[in-house]
Tab-separated table of C-alpha atoms (C1' of nucleotides) in Angstrom:
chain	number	residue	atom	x	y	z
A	1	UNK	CA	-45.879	-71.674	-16.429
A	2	UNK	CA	-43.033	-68.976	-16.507
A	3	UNK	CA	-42.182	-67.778	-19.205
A	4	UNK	CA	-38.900	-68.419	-21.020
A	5	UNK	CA	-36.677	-65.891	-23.265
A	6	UNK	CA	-34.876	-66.363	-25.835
A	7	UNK	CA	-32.311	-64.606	-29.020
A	8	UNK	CA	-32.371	-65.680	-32.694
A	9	UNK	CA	-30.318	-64.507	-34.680
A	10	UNK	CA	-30.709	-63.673	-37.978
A	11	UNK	CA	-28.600	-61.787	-41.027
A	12	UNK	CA	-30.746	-58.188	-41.917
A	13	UNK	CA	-29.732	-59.302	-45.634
A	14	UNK	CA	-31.925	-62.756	-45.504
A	15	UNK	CA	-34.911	-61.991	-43.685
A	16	UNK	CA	-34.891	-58.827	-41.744
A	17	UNK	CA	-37.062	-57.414	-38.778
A	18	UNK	CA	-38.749	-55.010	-40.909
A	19	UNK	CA	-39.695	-58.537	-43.479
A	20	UNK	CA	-40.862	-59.679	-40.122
A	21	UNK	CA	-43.128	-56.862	-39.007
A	22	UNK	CA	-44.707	-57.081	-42.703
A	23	UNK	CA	-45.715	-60.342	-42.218
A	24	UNK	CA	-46.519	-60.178	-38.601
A	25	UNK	CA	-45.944	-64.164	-38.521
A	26	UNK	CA	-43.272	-65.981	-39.825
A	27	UNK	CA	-41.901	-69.959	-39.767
A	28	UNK	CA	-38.397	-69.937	-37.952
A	29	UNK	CA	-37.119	-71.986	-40.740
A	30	UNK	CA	-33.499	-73.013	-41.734
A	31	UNK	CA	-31.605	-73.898	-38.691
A	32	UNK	CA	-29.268	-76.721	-39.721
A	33	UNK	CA	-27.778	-77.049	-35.973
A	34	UNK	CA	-28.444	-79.473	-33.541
A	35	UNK	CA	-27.822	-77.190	-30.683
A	36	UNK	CA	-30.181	-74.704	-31.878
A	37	UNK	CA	-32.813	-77.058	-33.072
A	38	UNK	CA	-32.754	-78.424	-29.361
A	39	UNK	CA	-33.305	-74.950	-28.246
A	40	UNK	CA	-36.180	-74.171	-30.859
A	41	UNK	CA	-37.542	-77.585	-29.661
A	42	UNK	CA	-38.234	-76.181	-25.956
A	43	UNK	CA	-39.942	-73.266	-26.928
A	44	UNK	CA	-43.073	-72.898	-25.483
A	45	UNK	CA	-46.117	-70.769	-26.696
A	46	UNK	CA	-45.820	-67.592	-25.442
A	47	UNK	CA	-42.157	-67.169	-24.594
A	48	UNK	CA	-40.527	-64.068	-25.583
A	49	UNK	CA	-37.825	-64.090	-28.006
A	50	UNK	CA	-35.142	-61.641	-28.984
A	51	UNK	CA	-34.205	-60.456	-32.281
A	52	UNK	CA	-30.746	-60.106	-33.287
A	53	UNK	CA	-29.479	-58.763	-36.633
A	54	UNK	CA	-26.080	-59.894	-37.283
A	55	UNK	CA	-23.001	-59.221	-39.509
A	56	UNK	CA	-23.803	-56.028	-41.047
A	57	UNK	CA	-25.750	-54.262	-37.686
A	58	UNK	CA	-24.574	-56.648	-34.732
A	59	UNK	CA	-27.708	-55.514	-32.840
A	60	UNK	CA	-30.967	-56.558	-31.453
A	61	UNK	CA	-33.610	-54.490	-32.887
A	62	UNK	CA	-36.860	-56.111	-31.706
A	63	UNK	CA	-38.960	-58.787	-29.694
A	64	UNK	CA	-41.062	-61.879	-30.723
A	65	UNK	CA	-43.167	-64.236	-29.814
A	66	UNK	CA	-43.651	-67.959	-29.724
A	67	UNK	CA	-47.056	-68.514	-31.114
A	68	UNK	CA	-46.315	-72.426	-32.872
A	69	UNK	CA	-44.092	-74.711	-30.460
A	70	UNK	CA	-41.891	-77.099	-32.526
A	71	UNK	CA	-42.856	-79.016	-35.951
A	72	UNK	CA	-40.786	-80.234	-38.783
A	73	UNK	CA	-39.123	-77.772	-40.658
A	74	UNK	CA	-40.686	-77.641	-43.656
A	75	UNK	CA	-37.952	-76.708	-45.715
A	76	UNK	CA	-35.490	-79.631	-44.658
A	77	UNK	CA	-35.473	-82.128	-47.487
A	78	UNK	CA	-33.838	-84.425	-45.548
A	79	UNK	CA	-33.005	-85.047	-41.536
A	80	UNK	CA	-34.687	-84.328	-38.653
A	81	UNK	CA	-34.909	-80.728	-38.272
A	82	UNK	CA	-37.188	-78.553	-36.576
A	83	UNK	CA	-38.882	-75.047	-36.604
A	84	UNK	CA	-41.520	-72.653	-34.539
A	85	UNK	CA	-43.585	-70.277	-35.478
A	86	UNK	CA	-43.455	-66.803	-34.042
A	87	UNK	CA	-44.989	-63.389	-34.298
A	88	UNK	CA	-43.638	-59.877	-33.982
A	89	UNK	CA	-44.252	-58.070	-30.975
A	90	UNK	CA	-42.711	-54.693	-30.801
A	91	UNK	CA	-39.349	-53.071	-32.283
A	92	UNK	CA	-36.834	-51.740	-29.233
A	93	UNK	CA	-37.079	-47.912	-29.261
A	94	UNK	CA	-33.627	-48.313	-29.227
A	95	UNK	CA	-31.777	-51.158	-31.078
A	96	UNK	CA	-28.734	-52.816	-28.331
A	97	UNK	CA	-25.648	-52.967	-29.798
A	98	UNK	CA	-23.206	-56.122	-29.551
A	99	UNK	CA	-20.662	-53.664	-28.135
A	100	UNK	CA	-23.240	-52.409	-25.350
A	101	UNK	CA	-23.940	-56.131	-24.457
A	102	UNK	CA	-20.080	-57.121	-24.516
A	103	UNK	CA	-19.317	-53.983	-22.374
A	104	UNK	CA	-22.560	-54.831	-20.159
A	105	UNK	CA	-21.349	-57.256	-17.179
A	106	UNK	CA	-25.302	-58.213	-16.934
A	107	UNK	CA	-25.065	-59.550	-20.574
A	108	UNK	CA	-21.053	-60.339	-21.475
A	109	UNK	CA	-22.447	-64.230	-19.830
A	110	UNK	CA	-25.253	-64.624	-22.707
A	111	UNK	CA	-24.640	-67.318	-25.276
A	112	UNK	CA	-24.242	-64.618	-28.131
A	113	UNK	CA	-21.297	-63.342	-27.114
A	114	UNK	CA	-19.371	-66.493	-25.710
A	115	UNK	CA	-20.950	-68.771	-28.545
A	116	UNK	CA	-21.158	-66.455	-31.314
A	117	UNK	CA	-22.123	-69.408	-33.731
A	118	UNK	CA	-25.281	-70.030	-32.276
A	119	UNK	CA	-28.308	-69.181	-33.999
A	120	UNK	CA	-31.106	-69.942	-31.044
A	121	UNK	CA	-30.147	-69.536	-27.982
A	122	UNK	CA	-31.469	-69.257	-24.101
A	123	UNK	CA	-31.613	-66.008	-22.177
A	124	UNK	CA	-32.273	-65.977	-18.101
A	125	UNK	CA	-34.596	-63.882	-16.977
A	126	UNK	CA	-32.034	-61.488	-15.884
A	127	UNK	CA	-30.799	-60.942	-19.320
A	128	UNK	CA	-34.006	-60.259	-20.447
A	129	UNK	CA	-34.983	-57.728	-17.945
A	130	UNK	CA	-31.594	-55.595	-18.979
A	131	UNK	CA	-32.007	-55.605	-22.697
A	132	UNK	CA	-35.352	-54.578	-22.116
A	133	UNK	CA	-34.353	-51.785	-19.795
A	134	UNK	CA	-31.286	-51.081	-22.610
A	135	UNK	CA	-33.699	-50.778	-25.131
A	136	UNK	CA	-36.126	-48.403	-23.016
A	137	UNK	CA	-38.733	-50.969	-24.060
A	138	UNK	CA	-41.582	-52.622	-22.015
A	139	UNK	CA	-43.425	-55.035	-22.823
B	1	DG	C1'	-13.640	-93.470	-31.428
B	2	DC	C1'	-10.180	-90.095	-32.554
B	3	DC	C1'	-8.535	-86.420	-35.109
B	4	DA	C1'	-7.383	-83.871	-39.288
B	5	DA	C1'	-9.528	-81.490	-43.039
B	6	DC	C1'	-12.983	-78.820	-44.619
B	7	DG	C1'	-16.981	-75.588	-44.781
B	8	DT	C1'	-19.616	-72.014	-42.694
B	9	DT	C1'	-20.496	-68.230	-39.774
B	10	DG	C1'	-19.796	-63.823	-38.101
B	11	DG	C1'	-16.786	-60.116	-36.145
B	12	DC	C1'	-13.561	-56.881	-37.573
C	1	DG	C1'	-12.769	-59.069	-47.918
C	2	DC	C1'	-10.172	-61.442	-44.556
C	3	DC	C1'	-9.553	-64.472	-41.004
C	4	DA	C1'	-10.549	-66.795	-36.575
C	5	DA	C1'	-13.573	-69.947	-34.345
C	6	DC	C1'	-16.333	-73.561	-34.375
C	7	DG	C1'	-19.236	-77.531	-36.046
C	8	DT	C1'	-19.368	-81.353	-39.087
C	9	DT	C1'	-17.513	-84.899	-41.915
C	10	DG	C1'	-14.791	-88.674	-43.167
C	11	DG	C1'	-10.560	-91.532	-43.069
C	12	DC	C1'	-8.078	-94.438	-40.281
DNA sequence: GCCAACGTTGGC
DNA sequence: GCCAACGTTGGC
């Protein structure tokens, strides 16, 4: 099976990478969206997902992995509402700016930047392969 | 089922 | 801190 990438975003000020990294796992609770529940809800074990801190840093910083596919968000007292569980895989040597990716014609297509609402989104392969290579990380 | 009002998010 | 954009809600 191929694997899939995606971007969360999250604000630095609620739960930040470096909260991440110290708890190597975490539940991707919280999203009250229906577009990105649907996206949490095809998230397969093993696909790689982006980290994006917004508002105060507007950057992706690091890289993440599904390691739970979808169950009920815990934390939703009431609808249906969904979350994943992923693990931290490795910070970017260097963080990629909003204004790199806006400026980037590889990236100014992704879902952040056109539908800067969205909390979970999907990245193509393409776009995955160029933040990497922005960030001077490998996986 | 449409649309105006409202609340929330996130860039600046 | 402000404001624009968007999603959601509720009245008709």
């Amino acid at each position: 099976m191929a694997t899939n990438y995606w971007l969360v975003k999250q604000e630095p000020e609620a739960y930040s990478w470096a909260d991440f990294v110290k708890d190597k796992t975490t539940d991707w609770t919280g999203i009250r969206n229906y577009q990105a529940r649907n996206n949490l809800r095809q998230m397969k074990k093993g696909d790689v997902v982006f980290y994006y801190h917004s508002v105060s840093e507007k950057q992706i910083v690091g890289v993440a992995k599904v390691t739970k596919e979808h169950f009920p968000d815990p934390t939703a007292k009431e609808g249906d509402w969904s979350c994943v569980e992923l693990k931290a895989v490795k910070a970017l040597k260097v963080p990629v700016t909003l204004e790199q990716m806006k400026a980037d014609t590889a990236l100014a297509e992704m879902p952040l930047i056109r539908h800067t609402r969205l909390s979970a989104m999907p990245l193509t392969a393409a776009h995955a392969q160029r933040l990497l290579k922005l960030g001077k990380t490998e996986l």
